[in-house]
XYZ file of C-alpha atoms in Angstrom:
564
model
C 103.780 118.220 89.978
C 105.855 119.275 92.776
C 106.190 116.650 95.454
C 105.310 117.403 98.812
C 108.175 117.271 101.550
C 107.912 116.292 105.027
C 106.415 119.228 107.804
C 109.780 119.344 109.239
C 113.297 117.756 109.524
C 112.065 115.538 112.819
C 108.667 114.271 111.164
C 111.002 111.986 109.044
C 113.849 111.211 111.726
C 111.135 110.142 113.535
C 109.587 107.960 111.035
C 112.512 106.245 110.265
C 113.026 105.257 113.401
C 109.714 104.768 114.538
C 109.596 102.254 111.645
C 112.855 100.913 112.066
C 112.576 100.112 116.159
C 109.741 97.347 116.065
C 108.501 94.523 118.293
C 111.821 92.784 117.129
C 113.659 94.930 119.114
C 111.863 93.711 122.309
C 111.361 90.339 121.252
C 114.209 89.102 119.371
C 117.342 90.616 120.234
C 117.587 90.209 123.868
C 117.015 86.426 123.809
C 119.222 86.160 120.506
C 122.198 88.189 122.242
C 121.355 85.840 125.732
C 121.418 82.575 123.373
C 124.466 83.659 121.375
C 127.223 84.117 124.168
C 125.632 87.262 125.792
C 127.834 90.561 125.744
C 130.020 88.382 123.242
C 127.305 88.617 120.533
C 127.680 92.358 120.539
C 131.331 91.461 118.556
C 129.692 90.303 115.044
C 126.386 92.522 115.818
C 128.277 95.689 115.553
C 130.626 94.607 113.065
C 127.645 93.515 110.672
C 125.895 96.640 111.280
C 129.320 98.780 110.350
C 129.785 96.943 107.241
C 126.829 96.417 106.010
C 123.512 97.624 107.867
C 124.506 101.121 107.897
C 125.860 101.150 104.230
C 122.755 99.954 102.975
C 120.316 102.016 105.402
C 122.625 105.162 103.729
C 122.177 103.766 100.138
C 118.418 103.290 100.079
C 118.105 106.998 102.498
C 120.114 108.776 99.222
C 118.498 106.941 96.158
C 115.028 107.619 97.686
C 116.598 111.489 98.209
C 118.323 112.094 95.125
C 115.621 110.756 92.863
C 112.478 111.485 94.380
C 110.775 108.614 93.440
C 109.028 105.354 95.513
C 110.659 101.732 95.481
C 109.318 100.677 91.908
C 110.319 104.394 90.126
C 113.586 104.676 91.332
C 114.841 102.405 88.929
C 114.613 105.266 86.300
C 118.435 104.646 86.738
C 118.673 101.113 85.385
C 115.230 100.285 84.006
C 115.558 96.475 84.000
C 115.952 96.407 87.474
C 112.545 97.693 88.307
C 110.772 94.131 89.190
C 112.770 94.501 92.290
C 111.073 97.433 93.472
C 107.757 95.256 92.485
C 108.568 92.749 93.936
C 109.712 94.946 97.296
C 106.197 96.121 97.474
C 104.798 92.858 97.319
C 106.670 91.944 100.088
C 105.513 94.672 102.570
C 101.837 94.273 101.620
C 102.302 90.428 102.463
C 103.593 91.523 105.794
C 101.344 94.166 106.243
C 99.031 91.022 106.221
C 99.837 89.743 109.509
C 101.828 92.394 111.178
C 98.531 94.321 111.643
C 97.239 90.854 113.622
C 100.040 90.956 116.054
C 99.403 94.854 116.591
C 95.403 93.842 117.340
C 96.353 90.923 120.140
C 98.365 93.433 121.546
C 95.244 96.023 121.255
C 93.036 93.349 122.570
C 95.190 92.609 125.610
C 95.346 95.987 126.537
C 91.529 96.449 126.644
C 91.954 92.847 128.663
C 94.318 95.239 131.157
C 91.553 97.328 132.224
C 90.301 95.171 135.295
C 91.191 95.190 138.986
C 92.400 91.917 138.501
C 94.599 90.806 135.027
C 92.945 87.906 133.714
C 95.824 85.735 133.267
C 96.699 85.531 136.909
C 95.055 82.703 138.080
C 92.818 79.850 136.823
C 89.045 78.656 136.911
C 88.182 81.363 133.693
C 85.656 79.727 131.245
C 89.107 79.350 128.801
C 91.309 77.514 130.812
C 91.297 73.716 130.757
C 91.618 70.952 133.443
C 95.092 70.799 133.561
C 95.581 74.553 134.100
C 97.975 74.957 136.540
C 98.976 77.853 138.921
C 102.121 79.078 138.726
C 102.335 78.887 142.678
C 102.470 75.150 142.535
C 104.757 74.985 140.168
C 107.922 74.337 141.326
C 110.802 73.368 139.360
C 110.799 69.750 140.361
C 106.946 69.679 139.339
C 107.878 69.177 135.526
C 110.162 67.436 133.388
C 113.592 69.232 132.998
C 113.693 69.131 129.158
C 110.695 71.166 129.429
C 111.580 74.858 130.009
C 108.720 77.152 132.345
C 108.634 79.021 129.109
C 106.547 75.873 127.251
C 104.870 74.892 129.847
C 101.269 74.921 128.090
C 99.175 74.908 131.247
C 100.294 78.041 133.302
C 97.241 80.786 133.452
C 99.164 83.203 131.209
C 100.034 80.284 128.690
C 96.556 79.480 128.182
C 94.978 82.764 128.375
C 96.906 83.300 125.005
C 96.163 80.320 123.156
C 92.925 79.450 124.273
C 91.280 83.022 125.531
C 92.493 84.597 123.115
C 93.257 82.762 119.911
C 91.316 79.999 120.674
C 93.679 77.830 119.273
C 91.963 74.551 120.960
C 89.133 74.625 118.616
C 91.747 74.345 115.357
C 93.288 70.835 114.393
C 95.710 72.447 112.003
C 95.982 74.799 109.335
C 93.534 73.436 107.120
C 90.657 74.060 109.930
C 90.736 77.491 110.130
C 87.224 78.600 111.135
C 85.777 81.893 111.224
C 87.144 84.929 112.489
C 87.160 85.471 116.079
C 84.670 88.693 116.834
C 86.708 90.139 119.628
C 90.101 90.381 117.605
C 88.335 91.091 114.371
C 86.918 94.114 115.884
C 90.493 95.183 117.230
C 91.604 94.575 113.561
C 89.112 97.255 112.376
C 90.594 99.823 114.855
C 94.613 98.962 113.577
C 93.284 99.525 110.086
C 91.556 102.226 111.302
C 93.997 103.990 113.134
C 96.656 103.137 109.872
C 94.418 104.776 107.483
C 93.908 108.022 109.416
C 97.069 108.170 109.859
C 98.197 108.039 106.314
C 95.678 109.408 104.196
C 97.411 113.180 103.952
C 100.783 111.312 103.377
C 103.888 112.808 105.266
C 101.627 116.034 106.410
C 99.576 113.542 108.739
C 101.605 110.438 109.463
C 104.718 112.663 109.758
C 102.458 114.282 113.061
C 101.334 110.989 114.184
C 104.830 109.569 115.053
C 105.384 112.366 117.366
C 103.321 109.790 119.573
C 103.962 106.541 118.107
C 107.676 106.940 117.968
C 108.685 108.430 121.473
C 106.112 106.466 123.552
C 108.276 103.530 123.514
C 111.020 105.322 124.657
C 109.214 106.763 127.606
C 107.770 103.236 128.438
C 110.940 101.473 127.750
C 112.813 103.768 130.430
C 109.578 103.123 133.065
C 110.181 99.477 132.658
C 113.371 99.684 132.955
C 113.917 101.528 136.318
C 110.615 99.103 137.464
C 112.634 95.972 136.036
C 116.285 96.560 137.779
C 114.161 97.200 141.240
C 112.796 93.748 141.432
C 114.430 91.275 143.656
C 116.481 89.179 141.478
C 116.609 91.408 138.327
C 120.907 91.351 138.932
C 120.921 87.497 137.976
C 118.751 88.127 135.255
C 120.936 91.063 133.848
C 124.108 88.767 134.449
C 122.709 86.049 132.511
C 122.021 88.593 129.558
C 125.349 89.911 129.653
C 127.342 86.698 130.693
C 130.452 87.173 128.024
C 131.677 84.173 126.363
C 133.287 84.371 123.320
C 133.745 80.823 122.485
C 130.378 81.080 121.502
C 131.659 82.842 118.414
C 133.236 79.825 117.183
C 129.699 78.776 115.938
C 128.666 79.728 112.590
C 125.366 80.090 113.662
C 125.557 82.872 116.006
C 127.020 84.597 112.613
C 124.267 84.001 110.772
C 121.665 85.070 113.427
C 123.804 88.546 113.670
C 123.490 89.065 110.247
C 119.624 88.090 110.059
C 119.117 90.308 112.769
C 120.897 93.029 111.734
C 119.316 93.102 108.417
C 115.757 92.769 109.763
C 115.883 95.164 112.333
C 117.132 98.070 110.091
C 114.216 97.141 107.370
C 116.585 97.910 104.640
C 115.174 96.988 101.513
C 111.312 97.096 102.232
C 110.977 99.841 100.170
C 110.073 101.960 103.159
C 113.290 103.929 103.285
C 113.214 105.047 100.049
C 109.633 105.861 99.832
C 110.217 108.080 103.643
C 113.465 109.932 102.090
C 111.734 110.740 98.565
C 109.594 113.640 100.610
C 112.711 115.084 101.851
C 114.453 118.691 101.126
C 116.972 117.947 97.962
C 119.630 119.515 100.315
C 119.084 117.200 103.235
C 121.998 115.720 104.758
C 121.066 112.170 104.864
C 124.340 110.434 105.764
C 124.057 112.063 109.312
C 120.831 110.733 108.957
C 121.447 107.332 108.317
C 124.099 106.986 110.880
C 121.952 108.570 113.610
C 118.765 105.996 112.573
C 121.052 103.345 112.135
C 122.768 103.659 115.351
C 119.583 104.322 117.842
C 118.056 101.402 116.384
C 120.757 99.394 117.865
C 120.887 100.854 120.842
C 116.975 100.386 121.217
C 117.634 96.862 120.871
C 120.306 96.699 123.255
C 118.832 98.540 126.207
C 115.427 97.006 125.898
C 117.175 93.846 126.748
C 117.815 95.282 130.494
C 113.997 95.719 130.945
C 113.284 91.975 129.788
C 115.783 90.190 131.524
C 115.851 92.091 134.958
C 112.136 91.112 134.912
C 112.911 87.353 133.624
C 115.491 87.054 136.654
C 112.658 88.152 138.900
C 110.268 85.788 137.596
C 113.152 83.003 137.509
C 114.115 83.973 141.167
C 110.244 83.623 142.285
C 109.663 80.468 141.156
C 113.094 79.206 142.177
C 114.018 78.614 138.579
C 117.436 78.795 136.243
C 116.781 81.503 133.722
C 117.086 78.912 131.196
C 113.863 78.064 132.273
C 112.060 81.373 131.402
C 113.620 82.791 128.846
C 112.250 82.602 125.141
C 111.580 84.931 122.218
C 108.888 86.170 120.056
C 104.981 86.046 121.005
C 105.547 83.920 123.671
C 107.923 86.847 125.692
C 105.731 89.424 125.004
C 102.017 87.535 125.438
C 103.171 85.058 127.759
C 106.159 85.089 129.912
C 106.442 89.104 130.267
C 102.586 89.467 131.440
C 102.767 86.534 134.062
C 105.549 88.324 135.601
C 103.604 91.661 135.311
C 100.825 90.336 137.162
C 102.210 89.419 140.294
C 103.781 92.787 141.007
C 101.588 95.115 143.227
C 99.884 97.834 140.729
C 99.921 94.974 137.952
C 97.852 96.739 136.105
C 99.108 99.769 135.810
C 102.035 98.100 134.641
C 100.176 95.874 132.022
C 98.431 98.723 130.511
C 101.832 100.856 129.987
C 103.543 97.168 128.660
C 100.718 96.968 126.197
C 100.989 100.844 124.890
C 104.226 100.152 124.038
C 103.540 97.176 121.777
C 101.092 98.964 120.269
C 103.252 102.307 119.782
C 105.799 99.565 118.631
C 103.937 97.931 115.905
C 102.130 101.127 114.439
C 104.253 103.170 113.272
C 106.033 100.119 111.365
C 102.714 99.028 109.977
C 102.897 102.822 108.794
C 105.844 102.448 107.239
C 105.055 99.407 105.615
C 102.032 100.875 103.885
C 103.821 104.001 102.982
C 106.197 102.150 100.806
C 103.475 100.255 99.305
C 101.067 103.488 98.663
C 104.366 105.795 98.083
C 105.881 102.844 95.194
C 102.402 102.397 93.736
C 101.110 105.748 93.260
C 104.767 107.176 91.891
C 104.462 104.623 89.327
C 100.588 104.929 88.179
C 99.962 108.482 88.424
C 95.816 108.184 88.584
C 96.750 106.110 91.916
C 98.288 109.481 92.928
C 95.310 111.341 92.089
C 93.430 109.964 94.416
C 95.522 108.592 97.424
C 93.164 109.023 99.923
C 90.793 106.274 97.824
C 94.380 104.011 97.301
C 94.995 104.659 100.584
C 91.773 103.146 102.002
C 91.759 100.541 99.648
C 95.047 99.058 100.667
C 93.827 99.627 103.904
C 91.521 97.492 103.260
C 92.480 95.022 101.121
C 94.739 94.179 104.333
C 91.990 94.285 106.446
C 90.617 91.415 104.686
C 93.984 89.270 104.319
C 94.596 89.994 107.779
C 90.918 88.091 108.613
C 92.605 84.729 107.816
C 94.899 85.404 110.743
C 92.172 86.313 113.277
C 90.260 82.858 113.183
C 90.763 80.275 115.416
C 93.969 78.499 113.477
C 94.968 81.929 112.250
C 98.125 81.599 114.240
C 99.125 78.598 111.689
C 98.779 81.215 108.442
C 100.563 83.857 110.507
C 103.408 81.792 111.090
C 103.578 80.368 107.532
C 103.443 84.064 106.223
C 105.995 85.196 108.762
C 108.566 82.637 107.762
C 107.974 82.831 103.952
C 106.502 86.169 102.921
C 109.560 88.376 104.107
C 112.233 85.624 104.532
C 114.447 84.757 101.585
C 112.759 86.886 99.175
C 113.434 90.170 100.790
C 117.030 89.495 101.343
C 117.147 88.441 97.454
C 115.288 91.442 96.500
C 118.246 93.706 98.799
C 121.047 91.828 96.875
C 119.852 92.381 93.357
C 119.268 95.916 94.526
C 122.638 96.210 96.112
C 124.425 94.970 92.714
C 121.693 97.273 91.104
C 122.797 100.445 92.386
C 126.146 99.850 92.638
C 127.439 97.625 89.827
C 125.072 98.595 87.130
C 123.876 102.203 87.934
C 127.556 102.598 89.245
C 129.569 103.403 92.488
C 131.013 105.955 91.301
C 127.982 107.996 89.610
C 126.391 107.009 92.655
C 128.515 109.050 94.820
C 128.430 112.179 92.382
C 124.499 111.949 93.003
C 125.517 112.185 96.686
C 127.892 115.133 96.299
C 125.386 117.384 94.056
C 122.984 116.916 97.154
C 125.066 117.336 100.189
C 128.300 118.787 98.922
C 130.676 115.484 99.301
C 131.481 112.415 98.507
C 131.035 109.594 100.424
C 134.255 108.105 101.440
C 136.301 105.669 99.789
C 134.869 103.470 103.153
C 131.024 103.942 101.836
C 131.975 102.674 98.425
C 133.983 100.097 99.226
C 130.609 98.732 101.548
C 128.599 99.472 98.674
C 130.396 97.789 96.070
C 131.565 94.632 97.671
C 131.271 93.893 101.247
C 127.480 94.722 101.343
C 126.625 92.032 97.831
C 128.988 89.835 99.849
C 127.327 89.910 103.045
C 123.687 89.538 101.772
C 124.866 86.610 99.186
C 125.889 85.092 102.959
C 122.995 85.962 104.395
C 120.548 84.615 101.509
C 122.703 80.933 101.356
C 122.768 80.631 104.897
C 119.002 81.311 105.658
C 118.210 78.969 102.523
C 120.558 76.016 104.240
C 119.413 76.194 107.299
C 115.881 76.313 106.717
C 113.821 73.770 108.079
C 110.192 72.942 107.784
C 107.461 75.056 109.423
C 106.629 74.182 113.102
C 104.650 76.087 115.955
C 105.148 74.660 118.864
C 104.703 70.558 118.628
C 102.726 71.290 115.965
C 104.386 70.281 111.973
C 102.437 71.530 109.639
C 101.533 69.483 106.545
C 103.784 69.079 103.678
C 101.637 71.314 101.579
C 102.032 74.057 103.664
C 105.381 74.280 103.294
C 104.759 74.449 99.119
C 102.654 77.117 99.776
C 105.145 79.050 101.339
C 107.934 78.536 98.837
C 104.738 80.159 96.533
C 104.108 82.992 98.634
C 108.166 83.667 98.594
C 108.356 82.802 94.617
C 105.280 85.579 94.338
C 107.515 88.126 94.942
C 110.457 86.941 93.696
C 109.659 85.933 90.669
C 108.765 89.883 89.583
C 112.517 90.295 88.894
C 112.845 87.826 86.490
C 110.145 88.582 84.550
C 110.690 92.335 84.456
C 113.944 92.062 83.127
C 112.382 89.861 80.282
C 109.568 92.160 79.821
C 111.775 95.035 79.532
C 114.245 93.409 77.030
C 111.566 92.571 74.810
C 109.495 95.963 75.072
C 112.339 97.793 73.628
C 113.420 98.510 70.111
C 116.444 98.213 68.630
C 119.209 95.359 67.685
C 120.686 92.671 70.460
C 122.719 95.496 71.775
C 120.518 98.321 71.640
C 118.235 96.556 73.711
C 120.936 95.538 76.231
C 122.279 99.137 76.804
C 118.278 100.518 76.787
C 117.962 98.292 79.970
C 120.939 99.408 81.703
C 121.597 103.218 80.806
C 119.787 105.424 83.284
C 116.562 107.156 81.614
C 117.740 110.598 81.448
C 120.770 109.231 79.067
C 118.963 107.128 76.459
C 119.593 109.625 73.691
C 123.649 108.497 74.355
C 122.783 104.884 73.699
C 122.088 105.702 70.074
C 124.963 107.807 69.668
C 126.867 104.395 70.757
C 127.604 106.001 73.681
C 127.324 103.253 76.819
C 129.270 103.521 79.640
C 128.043 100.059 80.747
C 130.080 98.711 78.127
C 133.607 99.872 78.987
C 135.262 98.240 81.603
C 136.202 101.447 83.391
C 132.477 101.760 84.319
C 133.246 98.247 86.212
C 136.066 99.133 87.803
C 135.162 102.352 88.876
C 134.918 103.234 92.565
C-alpha cells in the first residue's frame, strides 16, 4: 500500500505546531519564568531547548520520515524496543482522557460568554455561597497576607468555576464522584465530535482543519496583547515578568522546572511527531523543520507571557495589590484570575468570547495530535485497524468519550488531577529515554545519520550526534530522577487526597511503563535460535536479519558503540 502524504508542505508545519503550542504555553510558562527569576529563567530555558529539546524534536521528525511507520512500527530498527512505542500510545490515550475535559470547560465558558453581562462578575447567582465576596470590597487588608488574591475561594470568578461549573461543593473527595454533570457532558460530545471529524480522512482532513485551529491563537494572542499593554498598570505587570535576577539560578529547582518544561512543551516522545512526519514526502527537509517548530514553540511561550502579565498588573493595580498576589498558573489563570480581569473591562465580552476561542483553538489541535499518534501507531501495526480507520477512528473517539465522563462529574476535577500528575509524568519521560538510547545506542548514531543523508542529502553535524548520543540520555536520566525525588503526594488545593489514590496513580504510570519490560521479554522468547541468536534477532534492524545468521552483528563489535 502506498501511504498517503500530507495535502501540502504547511498542512504538517502547521500540525506540528498547532500540536506542539498548547494551553501550557499560556498557562505554565509565564508564571514558571515569573517564579524562576524572570528574564533570568530564559538562561537554562534556551540552553535546555539547544541541547536537548530540539535534538530530540529532530530525532523523532526523521525516524517518523525515514521509516514511514507510527510510534509502535518504527521499531522495525531494533525490534525489542517496540514496548516503548506501546507504551507511548498508552500514554496519549490516557491523556487524551482528560485533556478533552479541559478543552469542554473552556467550550462551556465560552457559550457562558454569550450574555450582556459575564456571569462571573458579581454575586447573588443560584451557585455562589454566603461568603461570596465582591471583588470591590476586597481590599488587600481584607484577608490574611499568607493568602494570595489568587486562592481566595470566595471571589465571583473563583466560585463560578468550582461551584457553577464543576460543582465541586457537592463532592467530599475522590471517592464521591457522582454523575456526570449534563451541561459539560454535552460540551464533551461536541470536543469528541469536533476531534472525530476532524480526523477521520487522516492528514487529507485534519491537515485542513489546522489552517483554523493553529493560526487562531496567533491572531488572538496578538489582540490580547495590544488590549493587555493598554491597560493602566500593565508596565508593572510586564516588569514583574521580566524582573532579571540571576541568583535565582543558584536553585536547583528552577533547573529542573526548565527542563520539565522544555520537554513538555515540545511533546517529544508522545508518539505524535513521528506518527505527523511518517505522511511526509521521503525528500522532505525535516531538520529545517524541526528547528523552525522547535523554535516558534518557544517563542509562543515567551510572548504569551506579555498578554498575561500586562493584564495581571492591571488587575493587581485595581485592587491595589502586589502581583504576588494575583499571579498563579494552570486552571486557575485561565478559568479564574484571567476572566475576572476580563470582566471589568468595557466590551468584556467581546473580550471573553475571543479569550475562550483561543483555549479552545489551543487545546484542539493537540487533542488532534494526541489521537493521531494513537490511531497512526495502532493502525500501522494491525493492518485490519487500517482498513477501516474511519470505524478505529470513532471508536477511540469514543472510547475517550467515555473515560473522559469520569472527569465531568461533580469530583471529576480529583481524577483529572490524579491522571494529570501520573498518566504523562514519569512514564513519558522514561519512555523518551529508552527511546533516546534506542535510536541512538542500539539502532546507532552513526547509521542514524546515513538514514538522514539518503533523505535530505547530509549529515547531521557532529553537534546533532553528539546531542543524540549523550547529552540528550543525560538530560532526560536528570529529568526522570529529579521529577521522581521531588514528587510529592497529590493535592488540589487544601484538599490531600487519600493514600490510595496516590497507589492508583503509581498504577496508571506502571500501565504504561511496564509495556517495555515485557516486550523485550516477549520478544526474546518469541524468537528462535541459541542465547546469542536471540540476542542479535532483538537488536539487528529487520531488513538485516538474514546477516545475523551469517554471524554477521554489528551490535556486537565495539566499533558499533563507539561510533558517532
Amino acid at each position: 500500500i502506498i501511504r498517503e502524504t500530507w495535502g501540502k508542505k504547511i498542512d504538517f508545519l502547521l500540525s506540528v505546531i498547532g500540536f506542539a503550542v498548547d494551553l501550557a504555553n499560556v498557562w505554565r510558562f509565564p508564571y514558571l519564568c515569573y517564579k524562576n527569576g524572570g528574564g533570568a529563567f530564559l538562561i537554562p530555558y534556551i540552553l535546555f531547548l539547544v541541547i536537548a529539546g530540539m535534538p530530540l524534536f529532530y530525532m523523532e521528525l526523521a525516524l517518523g520520515q525515514y521509516n514511514r511507520e507510527g510510534a509502535a512500527t518504527v521499531w522495525k530498527i531494533c525490534p525489542v524496543f517496540k514496548g516503548v512505542g506501546y507504551a507511548v500510545i498508552v500514554i496519549a490515550l490516557y491523556v487524551g482522557f482528560y485533556y478533552n475535559v479541559i478543552i469542554a470547560w473552556s467550550l462551556y465558558y465560552l457559550y457562558s460568554s454569550m450574555t450582556a453581562e459575564l456571569p462571573w462578575l458579581k454575586c447573588g447567582n443560584s451557585w455562589n455561597s454566603i461568603n461570596c465576596t465582591d471583588p470591590q470590597h476586597i481590599n488587600a487588608s481584607f484577608f490574611d497576607k499568607n493568602i494570595s488574591y489568587a486562592n481566595n475561594k470566595f471571589t465571583p470568578a473563583s466560585e463560578y468555576y468550582e461551584r457553577g461549573v464543576l460543582h465541586l461543593h457537592e463532592s467530599k473527595g475522590i471517592e464521591d464522584l457522582g454523575l456526570p454533570r449534563l451541561e459539560l457532558t454535552l460540551c464533551l460530545v461536541v470536543v469528541v465530535f469536533i476531534l472525530y471529524f476532524s480526523l477521520w480522512k487522516g492528514v487529507k482532513s485534519s491537515g485542513k482543519v489546522v489552517y483554523i485551529t493553529a493560526t487562531m491563537p496567533y491572531v488572538v494572542l496578538f489582540v490580547l496583547l495590544i488590549r493587555g499593554i493598554t491597560l493602566p498598570g500593565a508596565l508593572n505587570g510586564i516588569k514583574a515578568y521580566l524582573n532579571f535576577s540571576l541568583s535565582e539560578l543558584n536553585n536547583l529547582q528552577v533547573w529542573i522546572d526548565a527542563a520539565t518544561q522544555i520537554f513538555y512543551s515540545l511533546g517529544a516522545g508522545f508518539g505524535v511527531l513521528i506518527a505527523f512526519s511518517s505522511y511526509n514526502k521521503f525528500d522532505n527537509n525535516c531538520y529545517r523543520d524541526a528547528i523552525l517548530t522547535s523554535a516558534v514553540n518557544c517563542i509562543t511561550s515567551f510572548v504569551s507571557g506579555f498578554a498575561i502579565f500586562s493584564v495581571l498588573g492591571y488587575m493587581a493595580q485595581k485592587y491595589n495589590m502586589d502581583i504576588k498576589a494575583v499571579a498563579t498558573d494552570g486552571a486557575g489563570l485561565v478559568f479564574i484570575i484571567y476572566p475576572e480581569a476580563i470582566s471589568t473591562l468595557p466590551g468584556s465580552t467581546f473580550w471573553a468570547i475571543v479569550f475562550f476561542i483561543m483555549l479552545l483553538t489551543l487545546g484542539i489541535d493537540s487533542s488532534m495530535g494526541g489521537m493521531e499518534a494513537v490511531i497512526t501507531g495502532l493502525s500501522d501495526d494491525f493492518k485490519f485497524l487500517k482498513r477501516n480507520r474511519k470505524l478505529f477512528t470513532f471508536a477511540t473517539a469514543f472510547g475517550t468519550f467515555l473515560m473522559a465522563l469520569i472527569c465531568v462529574t461533580n469530583g471529576g476535577i480529583y481524577v483529572l488531577t490524579l491522571l494529570d500528575k501520573y498518566a504523562a509524568g514519569t512514564s513519558i519521560l522514561f519512555a523518551v529515554l529508552i527511546e533516546a538510547i534506542g535510536v541512538s545506542w542500539f539502532y546507532g548514531v552513526d547509521r542514524f545519520s546515513e538514514d538522514i543523508e539518503q533523505m535530505m542529502g547530509f549529515k547531521p553535524g557532529l553537534y546533532w550526534r553528539l546531542c543524540w548520543k549523550f547529552v540528550s540520555p543525560v538530560f532526560l536520566l536528570f529529568v526522570v530522577l529529579a521529577s521522581t525525588v521531588t514528587s510529592s503526594g497529590l493535592k488540589y488545593n487544601d484538599y490531600v487526597f487519600p493514600p490510595w489514590a496516590n497507589l492508583l496513580g503509581w498504577g496508571v504510570a506502571m500501565s504504561s511503563m511496564l509495556f517495555v519490560p515485557f516486550y523485550a521479554i516477549y520478544k526474546f522468547l518469541s524468537v528462535r535460535g541459541t542465547f546469542t541468536e536471540r540476542i542479535a534477532y532483538c537488536i539487528t534492524p529487520e531488513h538485516e536479519h538474514h546477516k545475523v545468521a551469517e554471524g554477521n552483528v554489528r551490535q556486537f563489535k565495539l566499533k558499533h558503540w563507539l561510533a558517532i
